[in-house]
Short mmCIF file of C-alpha atoms in Angstrom, two decimals:
data_model
loop_
_atom_site.label_atom_id
_atom_site.label_comp_id
_atom_site.label_asym_id
_atom_site.label_seq_id
_atom_site.Cartn_x
_atom_site.Cartn_y
_atom_site.Cartn_z
CA MET C 1 -81.65 -40.91 109.19
CA LYS C 2 -78.02 -40.27 110.01
CA PRO C 3 -75.56 -40.45 107.14
CA LYS C 4 -73.28 -43.47 107.10
CA SER C 5 -69.93 -43.04 108.72
CA PRO C 6 -66.94 -43.40 106.36
CA SER C 7 -66.12 -46.81 107.83
CA SER C 8 -69.59 -48.15 106.97
CA GLN C 9 -69.73 -46.83 103.41
CA ASP C 10 -69.40 -49.07 100.41
CA PRO C 11 -65.66 -49.39 99.55
CA LYS C 12 -66.32 -48.50 95.91
CA SER C 13 -67.99 -45.23 96.89
CA LEU C 14 -65.03 -44.46 99.12
CA TYR C 15 -62.37 -44.76 96.45
CA ASN C 16 -64.50 -42.84 93.99
CA GLN C 17 -64.34 -39.90 96.42
CA VAL C 18 -60.55 -39.89 96.61
CA PRO C 19 -58.92 -37.33 94.27
CA ARG C 20 -57.09 -38.90 91.35
CA PHE C 21 -53.97 -37.63 89.63
CA ALA C 22 -51.65 -38.96 86.93
CA ILE C 23 -48.01 -38.50 86.00
CA LEU C 24 -47.14 -39.46 82.42
CA VAL C 25 -43.39 -39.91 82.05
CA ALA C 26 -41.92 -39.78 78.55
CA GLY C 27 -38.15 -39.48 78.38
CA GLY C 28 -37.25 -41.67 75.44
CA SER C 29 -34.77 -40.64 72.77
CA GLY C 30 -35.92 -42.97 70.00
CA THR C 31 -32.48 -44.59 69.61
CA ARG C 32 -33.79 -48.14 69.57
CA MET C 33 -36.53 -47.08 67.19
CA GLY C 34 -33.93 -45.89 64.69
CA ALA C 35 -36.17 -42.84 64.30
CA ASP C 36 -35.46 -39.19 63.69
CA ARG C 37 -37.41 -38.14 66.78
CA PRO C 38 -38.14 -39.40 70.31
CA LYS C 39 -40.59 -42.32 70.32
CA GLN C 40 -43.26 -40.40 72.25
CA PHE C 41 -43.53 -38.04 69.29
CA LEU C 42 -43.73 -40.70 66.58
CA LEU C 43 -47.04 -40.84 64.76
CA LEU C 44 -49.47 -43.61 65.59
CA ARG C 45 -52.45 -43.62 63.25
CA GLY C 46 -51.56 -40.06 62.31
CA GLU C 47 -51.16 -38.63 65.81
CA PRO C 48 -48.30 -38.51 68.35
CA VAL C 49 -47.97 -41.56 70.57
CA LEU C 50 -48.04 -39.35 73.67
CA LEU C 51 -51.36 -37.84 72.63
CA HIS C 52 -52.95 -41.29 72.55
CA THR C 53 -51.64 -41.94 76.07
CA LEU C 54 -52.84 -38.57 77.34
CA ARG C 55 -56.34 -39.20 76.02
CA ARG C 56 -56.55 -42.50 77.90
CA PHE C 57 -56.09 -40.75 81.25
CA ALA C 58 -58.35 -37.86 80.31
CA GLU C 59 -61.40 -40.10 79.85
CA PRO C 60 -64.15 -38.51 81.98
CA ALA C 61 -65.18 -41.86 83.48
CA LEU C 62 -61.80 -42.12 85.23
CA GLY C 63 -62.22 -38.78 87.00
CA VAL C 64 -58.54 -37.83 86.92
CA ALA C 65 -58.36 -34.27 88.26
CA ASP C 66 -54.80 -33.33 87.31
CA ILE C 67 -52.53 -34.82 84.64
CA VAL C 68 -48.83 -33.98 84.61
CA VAL C 69 -46.75 -34.76 81.52
CA VAL C 70 -43.01 -35.02 82.21
CA LEU C 71 -40.58 -34.59 79.31
CA PRO C 72 -36.86 -33.83 79.02
CA ALA C 73 -36.25 -30.09 79.15
CA ASP C 74 -35.08 -30.00 75.53
CA GLN C 75 -38.33 -31.62 74.36
CA LEU C 76 -40.81 -29.22 75.94
CA ASP C 77 -40.87 -26.92 72.91
CA ILE C 78 -41.37 -29.88 70.58
CA TRP C 79 -44.43 -31.04 72.51
CA GLN C 80 -45.86 -27.54 72.66
CA ALA C 81 -45.44 -27.25 68.89
CA LEU C 82 -47.20 -30.61 68.43
CA CYS C 83 -50.02 -29.43 70.69
CA ALA C 84 -50.51 -26.47 68.36
CA GLN C 85 -50.14 -28.56 65.19
CA PHE C 86 -52.65 -31.21 66.30
CA SER C 87 -54.93 -28.82 68.20
CA ILE C 88 -54.41 -30.80 71.41
CA ALA C 89 -56.90 -29.48 73.94
CA VAL C 90 -56.65 -32.23 76.56
CA PRO C 91 -55.97 -30.47 79.90
CA HIS C 92 -52.53 -31.25 81.29
CA ARG C 93 -49.50 -29.60 82.82
CA LEU C 94 -46.04 -29.83 81.34
CA VAL C 95 -42.97 -30.38 83.54
CA ALA C 96 -39.27 -30.75 82.76
CA GLY C 97 -37.88 -34.10 83.89
CA GLY C 98 -34.49 -35.14 85.14
CA ALA C 99 -31.59 -37.28 83.96
CA THR C 100 -33.27 -40.54 85.04
CA ARG C 101 -36.80 -41.87 85.21
CA TRP C 102 -36.60 -41.61 89.00
CA ALA C 103 -35.72 -37.93 88.78
CA SER C 104 -38.51 -37.35 86.26
CA VAL C 105 -41.17 -38.95 88.46
CA LYS C 106 -39.89 -36.88 91.38
CA ALA C 107 -40.32 -33.74 89.25
CA GLY C 108 -43.85 -34.82 88.40
CA LEU C 109 -44.63 -35.30 92.09
CA ALA C 110 -43.29 -31.83 92.86
CA ALA C 111 -45.79 -30.42 90.37
CA LEU C 112 -48.57 -32.02 92.44
CA GLN C 113 -47.43 -30.46 95.72
CA GLY C 114 -50.68 -28.50 95.95
CA HIS C 115 -52.58 -31.75 96.48
CA PRO C 116 -52.14 -32.98 100.06
CA GLU C 117 -53.94 -36.27 99.53
CA GLY C 118 -55.23 -38.51 96.78
CA LEU C 119 -54.11 -41.29 94.46
CA VAL C 120 -51.48 -40.78 91.79
CA ALA C 121 -50.96 -43.10 88.82
CA VAL C 122 -47.52 -43.11 87.21
CA HIS C 123 -47.61 -44.28 83.60
CA ASP C 124 -45.18 -44.61 80.72
CA GLY C 125 -45.96 -42.02 78.07
CA VAL C 126 -45.22 -44.63 75.40
CA ARG C 127 -47.88 -47.09 76.56
CA PRO C 128 -50.70 -45.58 74.47
CA LEU C 129 -52.99 -48.62 74.47
CA VAL C 130 -53.66 -48.92 78.19
CA SER C 131 -57.34 -49.59 78.75
CA ARG C 132 -59.64 -47.68 81.05
CA LEU C 133 -60.30 -50.97 82.88
CA VAL C 134 -56.62 -51.47 83.73
CA VAL C 135 -56.24 -47.87 84.88
CA GLU C 136 -59.38 -48.19 87.01
CA ARG C 137 -58.12 -51.42 88.56
CA THR C 138 -54.94 -49.75 89.76
CA TYR C 139 -56.77 -46.76 91.24
CA ALA C 140 -59.24 -49.05 93.01
CA ALA C 141 -56.51 -51.33 94.37
CA ALA C 142 -54.40 -48.37 95.53
CA ALA C 143 -57.41 -46.97 97.39
CA THR C 144 -57.50 -50.19 99.41
CA HIS C 145 -53.84 -51.24 99.57
CA ALA C 146 -52.02 -47.86 99.17
CA ALA C 147 -49.87 -49.25 96.33
CA ALA C 148 -50.86 -51.13 93.19
CA ALA C 149 -49.35 -51.97 89.82
CA ALA C 150 -50.54 -53.63 86.62
CA ALA C 151 -48.74 -56.82 85.63
CA VAL C 152 -49.14 -59.84 83.36
CA MET C 153 -47.86 -63.41 83.46
CA PRO C 154 -45.09 -64.27 80.96
CA LYS C 155 -46.42 -66.11 77.93
CA ASP C 156 -43.14 -67.88 77.19
CA SER C 157 -41.07 -70.32 79.21
CA VAL C 158 -38.53 -68.52 81.39
CA ARG C 159 -35.04 -69.56 82.47
CA LEU C 160 -32.76 -67.97 85.03
CA VAL C 161 -29.26 -67.60 83.61
CA SER C 162 -26.13 -67.84 85.76
CA GLN C 163 -22.49 -67.65 84.76
CA HIS C 164 -22.24 -71.36 83.93
CA ASP C 165 -25.81 -72.62 83.64
CA SER C 166 -29.49 -71.84 83.31
CA ALA C 167 -32.51 -73.14 85.19
CA ALA C 168 -36.19 -73.25 84.30
CA GLN C 169 -38.49 -71.01 86.33
CA ASN C 170 -42.15 -71.47 87.21
CA ARG C 171 -43.72 -68.75 85.09
CA SER C 172 -46.98 -68.93 87.07
CA ARG C 173 -45.03 -67.28 89.89
CA LEU C 174 -43.51 -64.56 87.70
CA ARG C 175 -45.02 -61.34 86.43
CA LEU C 176 -44.04 -58.81 83.80
CA MET C 177 -44.53 -55.34 85.22
CA GLN C 178 -46.53 -52.72 83.36
CA THR C 179 -47.85 -49.29 84.14
CA PRO C 180 -49.85 -47.60 85.51
CA GLN C 181 -48.45 -48.06 88.97
CA THR C 182 -50.68 -46.20 91.38
CA PHE C 183 -50.12 -45.06 94.96
CA GLU C 184 -51.44 -42.95 97.78
CA ILE C 185 -49.69 -39.69 97.00
CA ASP C 186 -48.17 -39.29 100.48
CA LEU C 187 -46.69 -42.79 100.27
CA LEU C 188 -45.08 -42.04 96.93
CA ARG C 189 -43.72 -38.74 98.25
CA ARG C 190 -42.12 -40.52 101.21
CA ALA C 191 -40.61 -43.12 98.90
CA TYR C 192 -39.16 -40.48 96.58
CA ALA C 193 -37.74 -38.53 99.52
CA MET C 194 -35.16 -41.33 99.88
CA PRO C 195 -31.98 -41.40 97.78
CA GLU C 196 -32.06 -42.91 94.32
CA LEU C 197 -30.66 -46.44 94.01
CA ALA C 198 -29.41 -48.33 90.96
CA THR C 199 -31.89 -51.10 91.80
CA PHE C 200 -34.89 -48.86 91.08
CA THR C 201 -36.41 -50.10 87.83
CA ASP C 202 -39.93 -48.74 88.29
CA ASP C 203 -42.05 -47.03 90.93
CA ALA C 204 -42.96 -50.32 92.59
CA THR C 205 -39.29 -50.91 93.42
CA VAL C 206 -39.04 -47.40 94.88
CA VAL C 207 -42.01 -48.09 97.17
CA ASP C 208 -41.17 -51.72 98.06
CA ASP C 209 -39.34 -50.90 101.30
CA LEU C 210 -42.28 -48.88 102.61
CA CYS C 211 -45.31 -50.82 101.46
CA ARG C 212 -46.33 -54.07 99.80
CA VAL C 213 -47.37 -53.42 96.21
CA GLN C 214 -50.62 -55.10 95.21
CA LEU C 215 -50.45 -56.52 91.69
CA VAL C 216 -53.56 -56.26 89.52
CA GLU C 217 -54.32 -57.84 86.17
CA GLY C 218 -52.76 -55.91 83.32
CA ASP C 219 -53.29 -56.40 79.60
CA TYR C 220 -50.97 -57.86 76.96
CA ARG C 221 -52.14 -55.08 74.63
CA ASN C 222 -50.73 -52.49 77.03
CA LEU C 223 -47.40 -52.63 75.26
CA LYS C 224 -44.53 -50.21 75.67
CA ILE C 225 -43.44 -48.82 72.32
CA THR C 226 -39.69 -49.35 72.22
CA THR C 227 -38.86 -50.87 68.81
CA PRO C 228 -40.26 -50.46 65.27
CA ASP C 229 -42.13 -53.78 65.69
CA ASP C 230 -43.99 -52.36 68.68
CA LEU C 231 -45.25 -49.46 66.59
CA VAL C 232 -46.53 -51.85 63.91
CA VAL C 233 -48.37 -53.93 66.54
CA ALA C 234 -49.85 -50.82 68.14
CA GLU C 235 -51.12 -49.63 64.75
CA ALA C 236 -52.81 -53.00 64.20
CA LEU C 237 -54.38 -53.07 67.65
CA LEU C 238 -55.75 -49.55 67.30
CA ALA C 239 -57.14 -50.39 63.87
CA ALA C 240 -58.87 -53.47 65.31
CA ASP C 241 -60.59 -51.33 67.97
CA ILE C 242 -62.12 -49.03 65.36
#
């Protein structure tokens, strides 16, 4: 019996064959945390926030072949010291980022230049509670649509504010963007070959002019640790999972 041609194979088996990569971007300073160290290095249940995030992408079931961690140049030594202190053995590569998130993602992409094809997930280093299901959804959707991002519907009522007034918005048509945001690697390279714009708020906005970004269901627990309250909530959520 002849083997199936690629076009006749089950879509799930196809995207499982595509190489997977991840770029974890952590450039925070910890200013809004009022902390003595960048928020990615704060302890969450006794371990650095960034370590929790790294472990999520290193889960064997996800099959991520290459993980790149991007940090400001002056934080590389701190992370390496933490790796020694906490005996961090999760395979990853460390790259110095740039002055903006855009520049840091571009540096992460450059570190993956040896991979001509595949899917790359870009994730905030301070989103340590992302579930394997959400990560898998973005990889699967990117395999089909070339670009995918996790997002959730706002829980609260939303109003659009103008200079003199405000107007209610239909929240069922709005989404709060999360990460990971996952793309065919060549698509993301082409997007990042263009000049940086002030309107770029995440990777989806960088890619928008080249490709429609497919939104997939995120998770309200996939919070971005930005303030002291976020750290308290993350502690509680991790405790509840144990």
